[in-house]
Each structure stands twice: as C-alpha cells, then as structure tokens.
mmCIF file of C-alpha atoms in Angstrom:
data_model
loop_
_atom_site.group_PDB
_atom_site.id
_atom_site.type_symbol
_atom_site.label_atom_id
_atom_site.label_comp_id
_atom_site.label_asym_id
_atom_site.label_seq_id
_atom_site.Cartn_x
_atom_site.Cartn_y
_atom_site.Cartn_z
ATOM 1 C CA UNK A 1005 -44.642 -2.254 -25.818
ATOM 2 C CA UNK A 1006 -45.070 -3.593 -29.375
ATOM 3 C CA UNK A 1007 -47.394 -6.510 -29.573
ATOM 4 C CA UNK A 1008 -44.951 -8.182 -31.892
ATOM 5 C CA UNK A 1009 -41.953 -8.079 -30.023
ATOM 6 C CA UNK A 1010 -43.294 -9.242 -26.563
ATOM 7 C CA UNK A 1011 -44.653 -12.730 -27.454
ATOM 8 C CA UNK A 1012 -43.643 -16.476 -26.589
ATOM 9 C CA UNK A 1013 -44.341 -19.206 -28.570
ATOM 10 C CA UNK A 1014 -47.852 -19.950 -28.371
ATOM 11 C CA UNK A 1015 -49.598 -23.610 -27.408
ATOM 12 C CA UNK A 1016 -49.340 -26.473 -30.069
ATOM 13 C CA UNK A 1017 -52.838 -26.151 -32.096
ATOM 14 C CA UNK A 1018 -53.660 -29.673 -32.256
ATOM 15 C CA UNK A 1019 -54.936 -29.286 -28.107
ATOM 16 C CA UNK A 1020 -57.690 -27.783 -26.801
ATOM 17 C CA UNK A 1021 -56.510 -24.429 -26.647
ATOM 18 C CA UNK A 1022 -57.946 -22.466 -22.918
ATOM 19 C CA UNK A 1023 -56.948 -18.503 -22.616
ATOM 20 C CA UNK A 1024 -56.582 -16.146 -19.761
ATOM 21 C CA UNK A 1025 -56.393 -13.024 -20.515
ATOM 22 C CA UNK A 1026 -54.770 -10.744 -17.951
ATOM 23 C CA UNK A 1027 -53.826 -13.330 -15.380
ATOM 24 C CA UNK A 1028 -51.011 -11.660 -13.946
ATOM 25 C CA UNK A 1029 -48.988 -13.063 -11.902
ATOM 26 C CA UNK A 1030 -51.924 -15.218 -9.865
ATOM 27 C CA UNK A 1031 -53.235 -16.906 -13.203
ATOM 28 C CA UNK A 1032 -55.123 -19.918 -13.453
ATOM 29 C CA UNK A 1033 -52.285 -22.255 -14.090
ATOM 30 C CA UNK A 1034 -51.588 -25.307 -15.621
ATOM 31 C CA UNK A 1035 -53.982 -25.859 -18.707
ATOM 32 C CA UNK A 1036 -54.482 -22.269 -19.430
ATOM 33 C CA UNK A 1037 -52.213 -20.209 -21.205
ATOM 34 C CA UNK A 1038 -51.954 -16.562 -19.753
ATOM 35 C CA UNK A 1039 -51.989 -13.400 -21.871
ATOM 36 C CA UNK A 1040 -50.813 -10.586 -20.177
ATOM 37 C CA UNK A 1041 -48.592 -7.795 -19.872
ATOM 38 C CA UNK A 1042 -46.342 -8.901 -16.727
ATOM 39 C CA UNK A 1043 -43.127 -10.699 -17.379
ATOM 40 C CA UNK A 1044 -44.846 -13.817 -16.021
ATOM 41 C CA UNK A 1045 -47.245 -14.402 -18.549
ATOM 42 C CA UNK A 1046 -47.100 -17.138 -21.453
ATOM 43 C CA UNK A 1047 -47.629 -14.745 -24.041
ATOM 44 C CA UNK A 1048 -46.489 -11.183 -23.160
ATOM 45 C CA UNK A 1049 -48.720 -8.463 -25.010
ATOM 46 C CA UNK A 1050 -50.170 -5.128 -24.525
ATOM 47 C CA UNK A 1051 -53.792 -5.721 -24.206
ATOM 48 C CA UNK A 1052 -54.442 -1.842 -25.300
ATOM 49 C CA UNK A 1053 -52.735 -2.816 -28.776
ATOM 50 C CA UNK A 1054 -54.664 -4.836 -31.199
ATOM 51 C CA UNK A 1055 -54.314 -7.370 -32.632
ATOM 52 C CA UNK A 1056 -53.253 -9.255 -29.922
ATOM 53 C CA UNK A 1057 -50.568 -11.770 -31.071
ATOM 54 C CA UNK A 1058 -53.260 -14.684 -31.250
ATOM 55 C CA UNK A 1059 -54.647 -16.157 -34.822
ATOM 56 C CA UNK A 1060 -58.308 -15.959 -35.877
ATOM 57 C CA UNK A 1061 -60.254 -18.315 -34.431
ATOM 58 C CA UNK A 1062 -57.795 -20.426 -32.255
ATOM 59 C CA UNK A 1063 -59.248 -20.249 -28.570
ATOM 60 C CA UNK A 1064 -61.561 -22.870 -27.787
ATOM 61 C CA UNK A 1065 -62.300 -21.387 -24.258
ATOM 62 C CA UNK A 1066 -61.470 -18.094 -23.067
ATOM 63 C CA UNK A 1067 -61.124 -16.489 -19.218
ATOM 64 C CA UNK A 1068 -60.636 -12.849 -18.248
ATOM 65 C CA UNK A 1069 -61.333 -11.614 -14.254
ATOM 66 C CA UNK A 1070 -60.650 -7.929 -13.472
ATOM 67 C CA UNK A 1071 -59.044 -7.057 -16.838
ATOM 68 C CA UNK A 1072 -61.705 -5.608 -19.173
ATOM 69 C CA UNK A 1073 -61.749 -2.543 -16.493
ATOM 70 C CA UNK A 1074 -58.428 -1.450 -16.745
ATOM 71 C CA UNK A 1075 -58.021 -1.725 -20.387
ATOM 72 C CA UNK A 1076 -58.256 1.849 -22.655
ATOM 73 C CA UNK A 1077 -61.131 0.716 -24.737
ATOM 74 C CA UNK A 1078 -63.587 -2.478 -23.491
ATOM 75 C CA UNK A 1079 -65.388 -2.645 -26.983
ATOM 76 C CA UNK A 1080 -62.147 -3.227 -28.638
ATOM 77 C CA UNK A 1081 -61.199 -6.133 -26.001
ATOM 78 C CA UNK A 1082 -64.553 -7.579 -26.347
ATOM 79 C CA UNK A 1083 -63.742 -7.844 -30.195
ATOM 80 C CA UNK A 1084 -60.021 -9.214 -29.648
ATOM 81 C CA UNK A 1085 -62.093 -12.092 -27.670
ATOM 82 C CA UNK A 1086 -64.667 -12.437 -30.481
ATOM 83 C CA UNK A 1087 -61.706 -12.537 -33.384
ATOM 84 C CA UNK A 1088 -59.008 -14.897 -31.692
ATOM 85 C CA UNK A 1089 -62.121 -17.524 -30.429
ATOM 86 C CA UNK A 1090 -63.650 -20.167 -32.594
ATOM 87 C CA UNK A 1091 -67.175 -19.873 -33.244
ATOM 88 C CA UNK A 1092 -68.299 -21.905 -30.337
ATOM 89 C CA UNK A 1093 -66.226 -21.258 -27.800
ATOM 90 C CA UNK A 1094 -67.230 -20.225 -24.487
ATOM 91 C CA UNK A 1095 -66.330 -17.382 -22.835
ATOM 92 C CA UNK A 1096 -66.477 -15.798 -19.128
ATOM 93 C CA UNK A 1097 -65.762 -12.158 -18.047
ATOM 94 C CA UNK A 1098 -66.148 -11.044 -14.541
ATOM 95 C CA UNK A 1099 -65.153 -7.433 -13.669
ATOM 96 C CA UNK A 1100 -66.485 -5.550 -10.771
ATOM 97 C CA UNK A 1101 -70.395 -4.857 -10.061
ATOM 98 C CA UNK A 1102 -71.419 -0.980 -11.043
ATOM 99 C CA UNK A 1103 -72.524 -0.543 -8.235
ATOM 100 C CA UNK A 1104 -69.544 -2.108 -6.072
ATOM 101 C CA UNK A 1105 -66.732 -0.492 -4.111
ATOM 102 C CA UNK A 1106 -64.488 -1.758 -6.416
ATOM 103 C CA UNK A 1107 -66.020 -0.357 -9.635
ATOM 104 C CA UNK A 1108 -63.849 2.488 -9.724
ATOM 105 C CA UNK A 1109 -60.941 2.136 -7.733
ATOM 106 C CA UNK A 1110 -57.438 3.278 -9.264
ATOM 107 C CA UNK A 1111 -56.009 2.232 -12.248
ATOM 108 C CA UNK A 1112 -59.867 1.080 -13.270
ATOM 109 C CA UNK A 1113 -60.644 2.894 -16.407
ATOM 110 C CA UNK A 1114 -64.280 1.792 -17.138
ATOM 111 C CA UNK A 1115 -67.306 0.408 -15.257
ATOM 112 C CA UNK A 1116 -68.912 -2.783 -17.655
ATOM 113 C CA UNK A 1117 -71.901 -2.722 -16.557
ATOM 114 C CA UNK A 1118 -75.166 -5.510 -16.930
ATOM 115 C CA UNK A 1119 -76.539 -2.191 -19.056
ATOM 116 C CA UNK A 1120 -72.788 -2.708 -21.320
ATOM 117 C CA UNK A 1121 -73.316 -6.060 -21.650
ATOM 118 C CA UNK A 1122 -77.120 -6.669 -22.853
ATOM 119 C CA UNK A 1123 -76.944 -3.596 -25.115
ATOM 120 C CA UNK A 1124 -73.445 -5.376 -26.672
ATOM 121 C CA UNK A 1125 -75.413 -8.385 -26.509
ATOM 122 C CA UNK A 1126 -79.445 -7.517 -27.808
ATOM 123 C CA UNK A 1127 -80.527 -3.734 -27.805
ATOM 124 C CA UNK A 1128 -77.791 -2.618 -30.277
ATOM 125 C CA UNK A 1129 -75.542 -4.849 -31.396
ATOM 126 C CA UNK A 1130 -74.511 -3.139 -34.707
ATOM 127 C CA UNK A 1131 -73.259 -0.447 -32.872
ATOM 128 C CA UNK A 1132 -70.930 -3.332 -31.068
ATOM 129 C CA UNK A 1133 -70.737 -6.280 -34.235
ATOM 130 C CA UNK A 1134 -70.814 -4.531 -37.591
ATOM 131 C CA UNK A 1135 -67.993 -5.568 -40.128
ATOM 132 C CA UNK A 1136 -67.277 -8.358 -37.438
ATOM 133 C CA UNK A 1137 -67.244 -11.764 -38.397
ATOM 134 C CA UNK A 1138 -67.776 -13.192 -34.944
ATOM 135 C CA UNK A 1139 -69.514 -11.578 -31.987
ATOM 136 C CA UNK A 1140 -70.000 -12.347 -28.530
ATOM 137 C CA UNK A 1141 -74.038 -13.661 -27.001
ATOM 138 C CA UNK A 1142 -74.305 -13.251 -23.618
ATOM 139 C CA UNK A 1143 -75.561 -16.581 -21.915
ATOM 140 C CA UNK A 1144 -76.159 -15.526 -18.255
ATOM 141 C CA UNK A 1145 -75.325 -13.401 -15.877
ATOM 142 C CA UNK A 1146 -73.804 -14.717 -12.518
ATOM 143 C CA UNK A 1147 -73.381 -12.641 -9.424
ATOM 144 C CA UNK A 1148 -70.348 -12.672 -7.219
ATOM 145 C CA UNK A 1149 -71.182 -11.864 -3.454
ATOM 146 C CA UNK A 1150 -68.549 -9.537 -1.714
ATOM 147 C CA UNK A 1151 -66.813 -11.505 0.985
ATOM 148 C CA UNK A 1152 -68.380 -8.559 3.637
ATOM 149 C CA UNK A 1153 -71.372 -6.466 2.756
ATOM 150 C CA UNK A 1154 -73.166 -10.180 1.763
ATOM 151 C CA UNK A 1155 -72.934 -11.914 4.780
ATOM 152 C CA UNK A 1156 -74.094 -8.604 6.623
ATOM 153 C CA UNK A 1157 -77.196 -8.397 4.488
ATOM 154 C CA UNK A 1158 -77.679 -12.355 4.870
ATOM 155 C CA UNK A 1159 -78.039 -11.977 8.889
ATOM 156 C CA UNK A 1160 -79.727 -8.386 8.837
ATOM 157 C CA UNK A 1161 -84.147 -9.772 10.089
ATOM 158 C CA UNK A 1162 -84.910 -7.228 8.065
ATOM 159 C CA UNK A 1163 -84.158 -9.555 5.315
ATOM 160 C CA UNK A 1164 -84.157 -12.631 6.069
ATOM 161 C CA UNK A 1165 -87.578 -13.159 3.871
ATOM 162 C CA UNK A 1166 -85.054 -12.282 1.031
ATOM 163 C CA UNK A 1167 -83.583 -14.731 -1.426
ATOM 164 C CA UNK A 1168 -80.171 -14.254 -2.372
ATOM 165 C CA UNK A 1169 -80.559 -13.379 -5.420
ATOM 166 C CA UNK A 1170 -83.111 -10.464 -4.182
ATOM 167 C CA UNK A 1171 -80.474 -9.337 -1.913
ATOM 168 C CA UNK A 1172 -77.721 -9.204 -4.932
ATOM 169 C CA UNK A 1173 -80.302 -7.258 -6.804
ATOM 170 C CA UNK A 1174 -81.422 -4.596 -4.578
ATOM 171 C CA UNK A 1175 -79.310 -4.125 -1.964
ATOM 172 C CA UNK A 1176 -76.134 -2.013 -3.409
ATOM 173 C CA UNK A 1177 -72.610 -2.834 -1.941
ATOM 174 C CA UNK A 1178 -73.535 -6.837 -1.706
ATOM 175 C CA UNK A 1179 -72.604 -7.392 -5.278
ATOM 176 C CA UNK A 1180 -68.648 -7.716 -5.942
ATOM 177 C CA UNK A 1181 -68.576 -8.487 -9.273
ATOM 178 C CA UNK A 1182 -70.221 -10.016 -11.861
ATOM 179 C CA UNK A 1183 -69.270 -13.066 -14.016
ATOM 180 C CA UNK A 1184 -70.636 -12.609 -17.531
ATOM 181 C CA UNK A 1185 -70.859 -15.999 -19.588
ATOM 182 C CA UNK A 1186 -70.352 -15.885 -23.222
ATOM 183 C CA UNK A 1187 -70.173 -17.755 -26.555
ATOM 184 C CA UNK A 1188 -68.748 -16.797 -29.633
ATOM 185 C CA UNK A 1189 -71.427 -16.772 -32.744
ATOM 186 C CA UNK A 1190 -71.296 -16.055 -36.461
ATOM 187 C CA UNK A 1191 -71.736 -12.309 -36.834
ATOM 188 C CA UNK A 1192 -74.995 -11.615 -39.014
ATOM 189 C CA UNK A 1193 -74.828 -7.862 -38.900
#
C-alpha cells in the first residue's frame, strides 16, 4: 500500500491536533485521530513507508501502544514521530517489557527495550538524531504490571518486604509492558 493513496482528509489545523498511531480497530476514540493500516482508521497508511502522510510539525500530542514492535524498522518510526510532532509535544510509547511473555510473540518484529530507549535518548544519540531536526527525550519510564504474574508476586511472603516497583524490577514475567514518555526537542546533533 502506497502511503499516498490510502489517506483521509486529515483534522482541521487550527485544533489541538492528538495522534494514535496504530490504533486499530480498538483506538482511543473521539479526540484522537487514528493512523493505521486497518480500514477503520482516520488516516489509512503503511506505517513501514515513510513519510507517513502527516506534515512537519503538526501533532501536538502523540499515542502509540503495541505498534513500534511490529513495525520493519523502530528507529525509522521513532523519527516519523519526531518529524510530524511540534517541538513540544508530548509523546507516549508503550510496547511490551523485554523481558515479558509478550516480547516476542508472532507478528512482533523487534523487542524496544529500556536499553533502546536511553541509548536513543543519552548514550548515543547521533547514531539515532543526526541530520534530524527534531528528536525525541525520554521523560520517564512507567511500568505496566501484567494482569497475572503481578498479583502472584504481590501475595508471594517471600516478598511482601518488596515495593512494587522492586518487584517490576527484579522479578522477570511481572512486567507487561512499558510506557515510555516522550517530548519532542530541537535536534542539536
């Protein structure tokens, strides 16, 4: 599918202008304009095919849960985000925890790790930024608790000293996913 055959008409620019990117068919709803492939979706696009059919600079907030794993090439999404948000913007990606069941399931084509994510963000950013004039900084890091290991862990004596954050940490299998938090910057790089 050709990114420029696919579209709809996008949002009038003079609102506040929220994204979800790969929303499916369960999106967020009203308020948010879904980008995905499914025939559902506001704008239709090919999320392996850049550019996406969104101008420079035109998101004001941006959402994306369980997409950035099943897409060819993650540093190529993460700069689709970067290009089509305003400096400013704020950003959240959650995909699936390393270490979780779900990290590598079928039709998942990378893990994005915490690792990914702080080298993107501090270690080596060039390798991620260069040439780009926006980039991504990573905010914080928020763990999602899976619906069964969690509670398990949470009642277990053995660790009931344990915060919950200890628990998410150390304890593999209790982590679902995690929800990265973003904001779009100047690129200096």
């Amino acid at each position: 599918m050709r990114n420029d055959e696919c579209q709809k008409t996008p949002p009038p620019i003079d609102i506040p202008v929220r994204i979800e990117i790969g929303g499916g068919t369960r999106n967020r709803g009203p308020g948010w304009v879904n980008v995905d492939r499914c025939p559902e979706a506001d704008i239709r696009c090919d999320l392996d095919v850049t550019p996406w059919p969104l101008a420079d600079g035109s998101v004001d907030e941006l959402y994306t849960a369980h997409c950035i794993e099943h897409v060819k090439c993650p540093i190529s999404f993460l700069r689709e985000v970067a290009r089509i948000c305003r400096v400013g913007a704020t950003v959240e990606v959650r995909c699936p925890d390393a270490c979780g069941e779900m990290a590598m399931v079928a039709g998942h084509e990378h893990v994005v790790s915490i690792d990914v994510m702080r080298h993107m963000d501090s270690v080596f950013p060039e390798t991620f930024w260069a040439g780009q004039p926006r980039r991504l900084k990573l905010l914080s890091i928020e763990p999602g608790c899976d619906d069964f290991w969690f509670p398990m862990a949470r009642a277990n004596p053995l660790f009931k000293a344990w915060s919950d954050a200890d628990i998410l940490t150390w304890l593999p299998r209790t982590r679902h996913e995690n929800r990265f938090h973003l904001r779009v910057i100047e690129c200096t790089l």
